[in-house]
């Protein structure tokens, strides 16, 4: 935010705290567990951590329903444990960013409790509306998690808006006092030494005046009125001006449905940006329609189009945030890769995005090729969104089809505990894990991959180190080749010193690759490969290679 751009040289690691590592044996991941693993994270070549929420929360949405923004939940070890982790990270030269969830609070937050009682100054902290004269809801907007976006409150005798779970009430960001509260939260953590924020659905904070009915979007009514709303830029600029500009910190905004053109309104480095990076969703949509629950066959061309659109769209103007996994989507090996070819496909997925221009993020467990979880009983799902989907969508379908919809769509697949070893509970906890451990932990775990020079884990280490050593990856231009191929993703990165070519096969069969024009393969140096030193242009299933030409 002050033009230092340190985050452009870094690789981030995302921790979803409940499932990372339990340090005190109560079955829940915690900060003691994180502290134990700081060297592990560093050993991946990651120099920054993004923490999904650590704050006190009733846990309806696993921490994204916050009841106190200025504390750390006791179950994660409280503030002392957090300071220890923060210091430990800084001692290792690593940065730490927090999740800022201010589109909504938990209904257990003091603000909400006072607001529903109309105690000042909290009365207008949330979006309250009376019922319409005919007793109908204030408008027809949908919640993204469960049903309609309104909940009747018996105490206040009004509806409040909730774009997510019923227990996540939307804040009224149009109220200047609420914005002051947000700034106080930001200062609190920045003064403590955190290095920035990932801002949860921040593009939803400004709702269109009058909250009009939406007559167009049938399944996501209202989204065009609350996503990128009228005052979004103004409020983000206020946060930047009053807070972020005074610290050496970074901001990363979650932005559903954003395009590069829209993103540039916020992150264009040539015109005083109000944010540093945005999380786009397009690269998550190569095997589904908008939501993971509407599953489709994976299309490599869709994925490539999305990458290329973002690489070209931000070129020389803004900076990409690069990711393939996070806590909101099922695991990539099971989606764009192949569980049968876990090893090769996990590595190819890594290569496909780690050499793009931008700042890569690695989600816990991705680095060992963790894959989806296939419970036999729908009751085993924990996630609020998944449970609502199960109970309300496709209910006439067969039990098997309904269950499969969850297998492919539920984010719980990415929330099973990290598999540290082949020991009890995958080495995640000595107690009873809060959530199910994926049954494949005996084969897929950190301990066994540490030992194996050719493991997915050690491949990630190599790929990240290589990425950091190549000026073309940090600075070079991007160009895609063979756009229509449904097998290969081929792209080059080039600066004044070097040219690299990245080739990834997404096929489960051997396939012949043709070098693009102008690349003399006889002079190419193979600098990374997931199938050993091979020079045949026939690629093995999910083979990927990175070639270098020094200038
Ligand atoms: C996006 C977060 O990543 C997700 O986990 C959460 O459920 C929603 N925002 C609501 O906060």
Coordinates of C-alpha atoms and ligand atoms in Angstrom, one line a residue:
X1 CA 0.0 0.0 0.0
X2 CA 2.9 2.3 0.2
X3 CA 4.5 1.3 -3.0
X4 CA 7.0 -1.1 -1.6
X5 CA 5.4 -4.1 -3.2
X6 CA 7.2 -6.7 -1.0
X7 CA 4.3 -9.1 -1.6
X8 CA 5.3 -9.4 -5.3
X9 CA 8.4 -11.3 -4.4
X10 CA 6.6 -13.7 -2.0
X11 CA 4.8 -17.0 -2.0
X12 CA 1.9 -17.2 0.6
X13 CA 0.7 -20.1 2.5
X14 CA -3.0 -20.2 3.6
X15 CA -3.9 -21.6 6.9
X16 CA -7.4 -22.6 7.7
X17 CA -6.8 -22.9 11.4
X18 CA -9.2 -25.6 12.6
X19 CA -7.7 -28.2 10.4
X20 CA -4.0 -27.3 10.2
X21 CA -2.4 -28.7 13.3
X22 CA -3.6 -29.3 16.8
X23 CA -1.0 -28.4 19.4
X24 CA -2.9 -29.1 22.6
X25 CA -4.6 -32.3 22.0
X26 CA -8.2 -31.0 22.1
X27 CA -8.9 -32.1 18.5
X28 CA -9.0 -28.6 17.0
X29 CA -6.2 -27.0 15.1
X30 CA -4.6 -24.1 16.9
X31 CA -1.8 -21.6 17.1
X32 CA 0.4 -23.8 19.1
X33 CA 0.2 -26.2 16.2
X34 CA 1.0 -23.4 13.7
X35 CA 4.0 -22.4 15.8
X36 CA 5.4 -26.0 15.6
X37 CA 5.1 -25.8 11.9
X38 CA 6.5 -22.4 11.1
X39 CA 9.8 -24.0 9.9
X40 CA 7.9 -26.4 7.8
X41 CA 6.0 -23.5 6.1
X42 CA 9.3 -21.7 5.6
X43 CA 10.8 -24.9 4.2
X44 CA 8.3 -24.8 1.3
X45 CA 9.8 -21.4 0.3
X46 CA 6.7 -19.6 1.6
X47 CA 7.4 -16.3 3.1
X48 CA 4.0 -15.2 4.2
X49 CA 1.0 -16.7 5.9
X50 CA -2.7 -15.8 5.4
X51 CA -4.8 -16.9 8.3
X52 CA -8.4 -17.6 7.8
X53 CA -10.3 -16.1 10.8
X54 CA -8.8 -16.7 14.2
X55 CA -11.2 -14.5 16.1
X56 CA -13.8 -15.5 18.7
X57 CA -16.8 -16.9 16.8
X58 CA -19.8 -19.2 17.4
X59 CA -18.5 -21.1 14.5
X60 CA -21.6 -21.3 12.4
X61 CA -19.4 -20.5 9.3
X62 CA -16.2 -21.8 10.8
X63 CA -15.0 -18.5 12.0
X64 CA -16.3 -16.2 9.2
X65 CA -19.1 -15.3 11.7
X66 CA -17.1 -13.1 14.1
X67 CA -18.3 -12.1 17.5
X68 CA -15.2 -10.1 18.6
X69 CA -12.8 -8.5 16.1
X70 CA -10.1 -7.6 18.6
X71 CA -9.3 -10.9 20.2
X72 CA -8.1 -14.4 19.2
X73 CA -10.4 -17.3 20.0
X74 CA -9.5 -19.3 23.1
X75 CA -9.7 -22.5 21.2
X76 CA -6.9 -21.3 19.0
X77 CA -4.8 -20.3 22.0
X78 CA -5.8 -16.7 22.6
X79 CA -3.8 -13.6 22.1
X80 CA -0.6 -14.8 23.7
X81 CA -0.4 -17.7 21.3
X82 CA -1.1 -15.3 18.4
X83 CA 1.7 -12.9 19.4
X84 CA 4.1 -15.9 19.7
X85 CA 3.2 -17.0 16.2
X86 CA 3.5 -13.4 14.8
X87 CA 6.9 -13.0 16.4
X88 CA 8.0 -16.4 15.3
X89 CA 7.0 -15.6 11.7
X90 CA 8.7 -12.2 11.7
X91 CA 11.9 -13.7 13.2
X92 CA 11.9 -16.0 10.2
X93 CA 11.4 -13.1 7.8
X94 CA 7.9 -14.1 7.1
X95 CA 4.8 -11.8 6.9
X96 CA 1.4 -12.5 8.4
X97 CA -1.9 -11.4 7.0
X98 CA -5.3 -11.7 8.7
X99 CA -8.8 -12.2 7.4
X100 CA -10.9 -9.1 7.6
X101 CA -14.5 -10.1 7.6
X102 CA -16.6 -6.9 7.8
X103 CA -19.4 -7.5 5.3
X104 CA -21.1 -9.1 8.2
X105 CA -20.7 -10.0 11.9
X106 CA -22.0 -12.9 13.9
X107 CA -25.4 -12.2 15.4
X108 CA -23.6 -13.0 18.7
X109 CA -21.5 -9.9 18.3
X110 CA -22.2 -7.2 20.9
X111 CA -23.0 -4.7 18.2
X112 CA -25.8 -6.9 16.9
X113 CA -27.2 -7.6 20.3
X114 CA -27.4 -3.8 21.0
X115 CA -28.6 -3.0 17.5
X116 CA -31.6 -5.3 17.9
X117 CA -32.5 -3.5 21.1
X118 CA -32.1 -0.2 19.4
X119 CA -29.4 0.9 21.8
X120 CA -27.4 3.9 20.5
X121 CA -25.1 4.2 18.6
X122 CA -25.7 0.7 17.4
X123 CA -29.3 1.1 16.1
X124 CA -28.1 1.5 12.5
X125 CA -25.1 -0.7 12.5
X126 CA -27.0 -3.4 10.4
X127 CA -29.4 -3.4 7.5
X128 CA -32.8 -3.4 9.2
X129 CA -36.1 -3.1 7.4
X130 CA -39.7 -3.5 8.4
X131 CA -41.8 -6.1 6.7
X132 CA -43.6 -4.8 3.6
X133 CA -47.3 -3.8 4.1
X134 CA -48.4 -7.2 2.7
X135 CA -46.2 -8.9 5.3
X136 CA -43.6 -9.7 2.6
X137 CA -39.8 -9.6 2.9
X138 CA -38.2 -6.2 2.3
X139 CA -36.9 -7.3 -1.1
X140 CA -36.4 -10.5 -3.1
X141 CA -32.6 -10.9 -2.7
X142 CA -31.1 -14.3 -2.1
X143 CA -28.7 -15.3 0.5
X144 CA -25.6 -17.1 -1.0
X145 CA -25.9 -19.8 1.7
X146 CA -29.4 -20.3 2.7
X147 CA -32.7 -19.2 1.3
X148 CA -33.6 -15.5 1.2
X149 CA -31.4 -12.8 2.4
X150 CA -33.7 -11.6 5.3
X151 CA -34.4 -12.9 8.8
X152 CA -37.1 -11.7 11.0
X153 CA -36.0 -10.6 14.5
X154 CA -38.5 -11.0 17.2
X155 CA -36.8 -8.5 19.5
X156 CA -36.6 -5.6 17.1
X157 CA -39.7 -6.6 15.1
X158 CA -37.8 -6.0 11.9
X159 CA -35.9 -8.0 9.3
X160 CA -32.2 -7.9 9.0
X161 CA -30.2 -8.6 5.9
X162 CA -27.9 -11.7 5.8
X163 CA -26.2 -12.4 2.5
X164 CA -24.7 -15.5 4.0
X165 CA -25.9 -17.6 6.9
X166 CA -28.8 -16.4 9.1
X167 CA -26.3 -15.9 11.9
X168 CA -24.2 -13.6 9.8
X169 CA -25.9 -10.2 9.8
X170 CA -24.7 -7.7 7.1
X171 CA -23.2 -4.5 8.5
X172 CA -24.5 -1.2 7.3
X173 CA -21.3 0.2 5.8
X174 CA -23.2 3.4 4.7
X175 CA -23.1 4.3 8.4
X176 CA -19.9 6.4 9.0
X177 CA -19.7 5.0 12.6
X178 CA -19.5 1.5 11.2
X179 CA -16.6 2.5 8.9
X180 CA -14.9 4.1 11.9
X181 CA -15.2 0.7 13.7
X182 CA -13.6 -1.0 10.7
X183 CA -10.7 1.4 10.8
X184 CA -10.2 0.8 14.5
X185 CA -10.1 -2.9 13.9
X186 CA -7.5 -2.4 11.1
X187 CA -5.3 -0.2 13.3
X188 CA -5.6 -2.6 16.2
X189 CA -4.0 -5.4 14.2
X190 CA -1.6 -3.3 12.2
X191 CA -0.3 -1.7 15.4
X192 CA 0.3 -5.1 16.7
X193 CA 2.5 -5.9 13.7
X194 CA 0.3 -7.8 11.2
X195 CA 1.3 -7.1 7.6
X196 CA -2.0 -6.8 5.9
X197 CA -5.4 -8.3 5.3
X198 CA -7.3 -10.6 3.0
X199 CA -10.7 -8.9 2.8
X200 CA -13.6 -11.3 2.9
X201 CA -16.3 -10.6 0.2
X202 CA -15.3 -6.9 0.5
X203 CA -17.0 -6.2 -2.9
X204 CA -20.4 -6.7 -1.2
X205 CA -20.1 -4.0 1.4
X206 CA -22.0 -1.3 -0.5
X207 CA -25.6 -2.1 -1.4
X208 CA -27.6 -0.2 -3.9
X209 CA -29.7 2.6 -2.4
X210 CA -33.3 1.6 -1.9
X211 CA -32.4 -2.1 -2.0
X212 CA -34.5 -2.7 -5.1
X213 CA -36.0 -6.0 -6.1
X214 CA -33.9 -7.9 -8.6
X215 CA -36.0 -9.1 -11.6
X216 CA -33.1 -10.6 -13.6
X217 CA -30.8 -13.1 -11.9
X218 CA -33.1 -16.0 -11.0
X219 CA -30.7 -17.9 -8.7
X220 CA -28.7 -15.1 -7.2
X221 CA -31.2 -12.3 -6.9
X222 CA -29.6 -9.1 -5.7
X223 CA -26.0 -9.8 -6.5
X224 CA -25.9 -7.1 -9.2
X225 CA -27.1 -4.7 -6.6
X226 CA -24.7 -5.6 -3.8
X227 CA -21.5 -6.7 -5.7
X228 CA -19.3 -3.7 -6.6
X229 CA -22.1 -1.4 -5.2
X230 CA -22.2 2.3 -5.6
X231 CA -19.9 3.4 -2.7
X232 CA -17.4 0.5 -2.8
X233 CA -14.6 2.4 -4.2
X234 CA -15.2 5.4 -1.9
X235 CA -15.2 3.2 1.2
X236 CA -12.1 1.3 0.2
X237 CA -10.4 4.6 -0.5
X238 CA -11.4 5.9 2.9
X239 CA -9.8 2.8 4.5
X240 CA -6.7 3.3 2.4
X241 CA -6.4 7.0 3.1
X242 CA -7.1 6.9 6.8
X243 CA -5.4 3.6 7.7
X244 CA -3.5 1.5 5.1
X245 CA -1.5 4.4 3.7
X246 CA 0.1 4.9 7.1
X247 CA 1.4 1.4 7.4
X248 CA 3.7 -0.9 5.3
X249 CA 1.0 -3.4 4.6
X250 CA -0.9 -5.1 1.8
X251 CA -4.5 -5.8 1.0
X252 CA -6.0 -8.6 -0.9
X253 CA -9.7 -8.4 -1.7
X254 CA -12.0 -11.4 -2.3
X255 CA -14.1 -10.4 -5.4
X256 CA -16.7 -12.8 -6.7
X257 CA -17.5 -12.4 -10.4
X258 CA -14.8 -9.8 -10.9
X259 CA -13.3 -9.3 -14.4
X260 CA -9.8 -7.8 -15.0
X261 CA -11.5 -4.6 -16.3
X262 CA -13.5 -4.1 -13.1
X263 CA -10.5 -5.1 -11.0
X264 CA -8.4 -2.3 -12.5
X265 CA -10.8 0.2 -11.0
X266 CA -9.4 -0.8 -7.6
X267 CA -5.9 -2.1 -8.3
X268 CA -4.5 -0.1 -11.2
X269 CA -1.0 0.8 -9.9
X270 CA -0.9 3.8 -12.2
X271 CA -3.8 5.6 -10.5
X272 CA -3.5 5.4 -6.7
X273 CA -5.0 1.9 -6.2
X274 CA -7.3 1.3 -3.3
X275 CA -6.3 -2.3 -3.0
X276 CA -3.2 -4.3 -3.9
X277 CA -4.6 -7.5 -5.3
X278 CA -8.0 -9.2 -5.9
X279 CA -9.1 -12.8 -5.7
X280 CA -10.8 -13.7 -8.9
X281 CA -13.0 -16.8 -9.3
X282 CA -12.8 -17.4 -13.0
X283 CA -10.0 -20.0 -12.7
X284 CA -12.3 -22.0 -10.3
X285 CA -15.0 -22.3 -12.9
X286 CA -13.4 -24.7 -15.4
X287 CA -15.5 -27.6 -14.2
X288 CA -18.7 -26.0 -12.9
X289 CA -21.2 -23.3 -13.6
X290 CA -20.6 -20.4 -11.2
X291 CA -20.9 -22.6 -8.2
X292 CA -19.0 -25.9 -7.4
X293 CA -22.4 -27.5 -6.8
X294 CA -23.2 -27.4 -10.5
X295 CA -20.5 -29.8 -11.6
X296 CA -19.4 -30.1 -15.3
X297 CA -16.6 -32.0 -17.0
X298 CA -13.3 -30.2 -16.6
X299 CA -12.4 -28.0 -19.6
X300 CA -8.7 -27.1 -20.0
X301 CA -9.5 -24.5 -22.6
X302 CA -11.8 -22.7 -20.1
X303 CA -9.0 -22.7 -17.5
X304 CA -6.4 -21.5 -19.9
X305 CA -8.7 -18.7 -21.2
X306 CA -9.2 -17.6 -17.6
X307 CA -5.5 -17.5 -16.8
X308 CA -4.6 -15.7 -20.0
X309 CA -7.4 -13.2 -19.6
X310 CA -6.1 -12.3 -16.2
X311 CA -2.4 -12.3 -17.2
X312 CA -3.0 -10.1 -20.2
X313 CA -5.7 -8.0 -18.5
X314 CA -3.5 -6.8 -15.7
X315 CA -0.2 -6.6 -17.6
X316 CA 1.8 -3.5 -16.7
X317 CA -1.2 -2.2 -14.7
X318 CA -2.0 -4.4 -11.8
X319 CA -0.8 -7.5 -10.0
X320 CA -2.4 -11.0 -10.0
X321 CA -3.1 -13.1 -7.0
X322 CA -2.5 -16.7 -8.1
X323 CA -4.1 -19.7 -6.5
X324 CA -5.6 -23.0 -7.3
X325 CA -7.0 -24.0 -3.9
X326 CA -8.5 -22.4 -0.8
X327 CA -10.9 -23.4 1.9
X328 CA -14.0 -22.6 -0.3
X329 CA -13.5 -25.2 -3.0
X330 CA -13.0 -28.9 -3.3
X331 CA -9.4 -30.1 -3.9
X332 CA -7.8 -29.6 -7.3
X333 CA -6.3 -33.1 -7.7
X334 CA -9.8 -34.4 -7.7
X335 CA -11.1 -31.6 -10.0
X336 CA -8.7 -30.5 -12.7
X337 CA -6.2 -33.3 -12.0
X338 CA -6.6 -37.0 -11.4
X339 CA -6.7 -39.1 -8.2
X340 CA -5.4 -42.0 -10.3
X341 CA -2.4 -39.9 -11.4
X342 CA -2.2 -38.0 -8.1
X343 CA 1.5 -37.6 -8.1
X344 CA 1.9 -36.3 -11.7
X345 CA -1.3 -34.3 -11.8
X346 CA -0.6 -32.6 -8.4
X347 CA 2.8 -31.5 -9.7
X348 CA 1.4 -30.4 -13.0
X349 CA -1.2 -28.3 -11.3
X350 CA 1.6 -26.7 -9.3
X351 CA 3.6 -25.9 -12.5
X352 CA 0.5 -24.6 -14.3
X353 CA 0.2 -21.6 -12.0
X354 CA 3.5 -21.2 -10.1
X355 CA 5.2 -19.7 -13.1
X356 CA 2.6 -17.1 -13.9
X357 CA 3.0 -13.4 -13.2
X358 CA 1.6 -12.5 -9.8
X359 CA 1.8 -13.7 -6.2
X360 CA 1.1 -17.4 -5.7
X361 CA -0.8 -18.8 -2.7
X362 CA -0.6 -22.4 -1.6
X363 CA -3.5 -23.8 0.5
X364 CA -2.6 -26.1 3.4
X365 CA -2.4 -29.7 2.2
X366 CA -2.2 -28.7 -1.5
X367 CA 1.6 -29.2 -1.3
X368 CA 1.1 -33.0 -0.6
X369 CA -1.7 -33.5 -3.1
X370 CA -4.5 -33.9 -0.7
X371 CA -7.7 -34.8 -2.5
X372 CA -11.5 -34.8 -2.0
X373 CA -13.3 -36.6 0.8
X374 CA -16.1 -39.0 -0.1
X375 CA -18.3 -39.7 3.0
X376 CA -21.1 -42.2 2.7
X377 CA -23.4 -40.3 4.9
X378 CA -24.6 -36.7 4.1
X379 CA -24.9 -36.1 7.9
X380 CA -21.1 -36.1 8.1
X381 CA -20.9 -32.7 6.4
X382 CA -20.3 -29.8 8.7
X383 CA -20.4 -26.8 6.4
X384 CA -23.5 -24.6 6.7
X385 CA -23.7 -24.0 2.9
X386 CA -23.4 -27.7 2.1
X387 CA -26.1 -28.7 4.5
X388 CA -28.5 -26.2 3.1
X389 CA -27.8 -27.3 -0.4
X390 CA -28.4 -30.9 0.6
X391 CA -31.7 -30.2 2.3
X392 CA -33.0 -27.8 -0.3
X393 CA -31.6 -28.5 -3.8
X394 CA -32.3 -31.5 -6.0
X395 CA -34.3 -33.2 -3.2
X396 CA -36.2 -35.3 -5.7
X397 CA -33.0 -36.9 -7.1
X398 CA -31.8 -40.3 -5.9
X399 CA -29.9 -40.6 -2.6
X400 CA -26.8 -41.4 -4.5
X401 CA -27.0 -38.4 -6.9
X402 CA -27.7 -36.1 -3.9
X403 CA -24.6 -37.4 -2.1
X404 CA -22.5 -37.2 -5.2
X405 CA -23.5 -33.5 -5.6
X406 CA -21.9 -32.9 -2.2
X407 CA -18.8 -34.9 -3.1
X408 CA -18.1 -32.7 -6.0
X409 CA -19.5 -29.4 -4.7
X410 CA -18.8 -29.2 -1.0
X411 CA -16.0 -27.1 0.4
X412 CA -15.7 -29.6 3.3
X413 CA -13.6 -31.6 1.0
X414 CA -10.8 -29.0 1.5
X415 CA -11.4 -28.8 5.2
X416 CA -10.4 -32.3 6.4
X417 CA -7.3 -32.1 8.7
X418 CA -3.9 -31.8 7.2
X419 CA -2.3 -35.3 6.9
X420 CA 1.0 -35.0 8.7
X421 CA 1.9 -38.7 9.0
X422 CA 0.5 -42.2 8.7
X423 CA 0.0 -42.3 12.5
X424 CA -3.2 -42.0 14.4
X425 CA -5.5 -39.2 13.1
X426 CA -2.9 -38.6 10.4
X427 CA -0.7 -36.9 13.1
X428 CA -3.1 -34.0 13.2
X429 CA -4.1 -34.4 16.8
X430 CA -3.5 -36.7 19.8
X431 CA -7.2 -36.2 20.8
X432 CA -10.4 -36.7 18.8
X433 CA -10.3 -34.7 15.6
X434 CA -13.1 -32.1 15.3
X435 CA -13.7 -33.3 11.7
X436 CA -13.1 -36.4 9.7
X437 CA -9.6 -37.3 8.5
X438 CA -9.5 -38.3 4.8
X439 CA -9.1 -42.1 4.7
X440 CA -6.2 -41.9 2.3
X441 CA -3.8 -40.4 4.9
X442 CA -1.7 -43.6 5.1
X443 CA -0.7 -43.0 1.5
X444 CA -0.8 -39.3 1.4
X445 CA 1.0 -37.5 4.2
X446 CA 3.8 -35.0 4.9
X447 CA 6.1 -37.4 6.8
X448 CA 6.4 -39.9 3.9
X449 CA 6.8 -37.2 1.4
X450 CA 9.6 -35.5 3.4
X451 CA 11.6 -38.6 2.9
X452 CA 11.0 -39.0 -0.8
X453 CA 13.1 -36.8 -3.0
X454 CA 10.5 -37.1 -5.8
X455 CA 7.4 -36.4 -3.7
X456 CA 4.8 -33.8 -4.5
X457 CA 6.0 -31.9 -1.4
X458 CA 9.6 -31.8 -2.5
X459 CA 8.5 -30.9 -6.0
X460 CA 6.7 -27.9 -4.6
X461 CA 9.9 -26.9 -2.8
X462 CA 11.8 -27.1 -6.0
X463 CA 9.2 -25.3 -8.1
X464 CA 8.9 -22.4 -5.6
X465 CA 12.7 -22.0 -5.3
X466 CA 13.0 -22.1 -9.1
X467 CA 10.2 -19.5 -9.4
X468 CA 12.0 -17.2 -7.1
X469 CA 15.3 -17.6 -9.0
X470 CA 13.9 -16.6 -12.4
X471 CA 13.7 -12.9 -13.2
X472 CA 11.4 -13.8 -16.2
X473 CA 8.8 -15.1 -13.7
X474 CA 8.9 -12.0 -11.6
X475 CA 9.1 -9.5 -14.4
X476 CA 8.7 -11.1 -17.8
X477 CA 5.9 -10.9 -20.3
X478 CA 3.3 -13.7 -20.6
X479 CA 2.3 -15.4 -23.8
X480 CA 0.1 -18.4 -24.4
X481 CA 0.6 -21.0 -27.2
X482 CA -1.8 -23.6 -28.6
X483 CA -4.8 -22.0 -27.2
X484 CA -7.3 -24.5 -28.6
X485 CA -5.5 -27.5 -27.3
X486 CA -7.5 -29.5 -24.8
X487 CA -4.4 -31.4 -23.7
X488 CA -1.6 -28.9 -23.2
X489 CA -1.2 -25.6 -21.4
X490 CA 1.8 -24.0 -22.9
X491 CA 3.0 -20.5 -22.0
X492 CA 6.2 -18.5 -22.1
X493 CA 7.6 -15.8 -19.8
X494 CA 10.2 -13.6 -21.1
X495 CA 12.3 -10.6 -19.9
X496 CA 15.6 -9.1 -21.1
X497 CA 17.7 -11.9 -19.5
X498 CA 15.8 -15.1 -20.2
X499 CA 12.9 -16.8 -21.8
X500 CA 11.1 -19.7 -20.2
X501 CA 8.5 -22.1 -21.6
X502 CA 6.1 -23.9 -19.4
X503 CA 4.4 -27.0 -20.8
X504 CA 1.7 -28.9 -18.8
X505 CA -0.2 -31.9 -20.1
X506 CA -3.6 -32.3 -18.6
X507 CA -4.2 -35.7 -20.3
X508 CA -4.3 -39.1 -18.6
X509 CA -2.8 -40.6 -21.8
X510 CA 0.6 -40.0 -23.4
X511 CA 0.3 -37.2 -25.9
X512 CA 2.5 -35.6 -28.5
X513 CA 3.4 -32.0 -28.0
X514 CA 4.6 -29.7 -30.7
X515 CA 7.0 -26.8 -29.8
X516 CA 5.6 -23.4 -30.7
X517 CA 7.4 -21.6 -33.6
X518 CA 10.5 -19.7 -32.6
X519 CA 11.5 -22.0 -29.7
X520 CA 14.7 -23.9 -30.6
X521 CA 14.2 -27.0 -28.4
X522 CA 17.8 -28.2 -29.1
X523 CA 19.1 -25.2 -27.2
X524 CA 16.5 -25.4 -24.4
X525 CA 17.6 -26.3 -20.9
X526 CA 15.1 -28.4 -19.0
X527 CA 15.0 -26.8 -15.6
X528 CA 12.0 -28.6 -14.0
X529 CA 10.1 -31.7 -14.9
X530 CA 7.7 -34.0 -13.0
X531 CA 8.7 -37.1 -15.0
X532 CA 12.5 -37.0 -14.9
X533 CA 15.0 -35.9 -17.6
X534 CA 13.0 -36.7 -20.8
X535 CA 13.6 -35.2 -24.2
X536 CA 10.9 -37.0 -26.1
X537 CA 8.1 -34.6 -27.3
X538 CA 5.7 -37.3 -26.3
X539 CA 4.5 -36.3 -22.9
X540 CA 3.5 -38.9 -20.3
X541 CA 0.1 -38.5 -18.6
X542 CA 0.1 -35.2 -16.7
X543 CA 3.7 -34.6 -17.5
X544 CA 4.9 -31.0 -17.1
X545 CA 8.2 -29.3 -18.0
X546 CA 9.8 -25.9 -17.7
X547 CA 12.5 -25.0 -20.3
X548 CA 14.9 -22.1 -20.1
X549 CA 16.8 -20.1 -22.7
X550 CA 19.4 -17.7 -21.3
X551 CA 19.9 -14.7 -23.5
Ligands
LIG1 C1 -15.9 -16.0 1.8 C2 -15.1 -16.9 2.7 O1 -14.0 -17.3 2.1 C3 -16.1 -18.1 3.1 O2 -15.4 -19.1 3.7 C4 -17.2 -17.5 3.9 O3 -18.1 -18.5 4.2 C5 -17.9 -16.4 3.2 N1 -17.0 -15.4 2.6 C6 -18.7 -15.6 4.2 O4 -17.9 -14.9 5.1

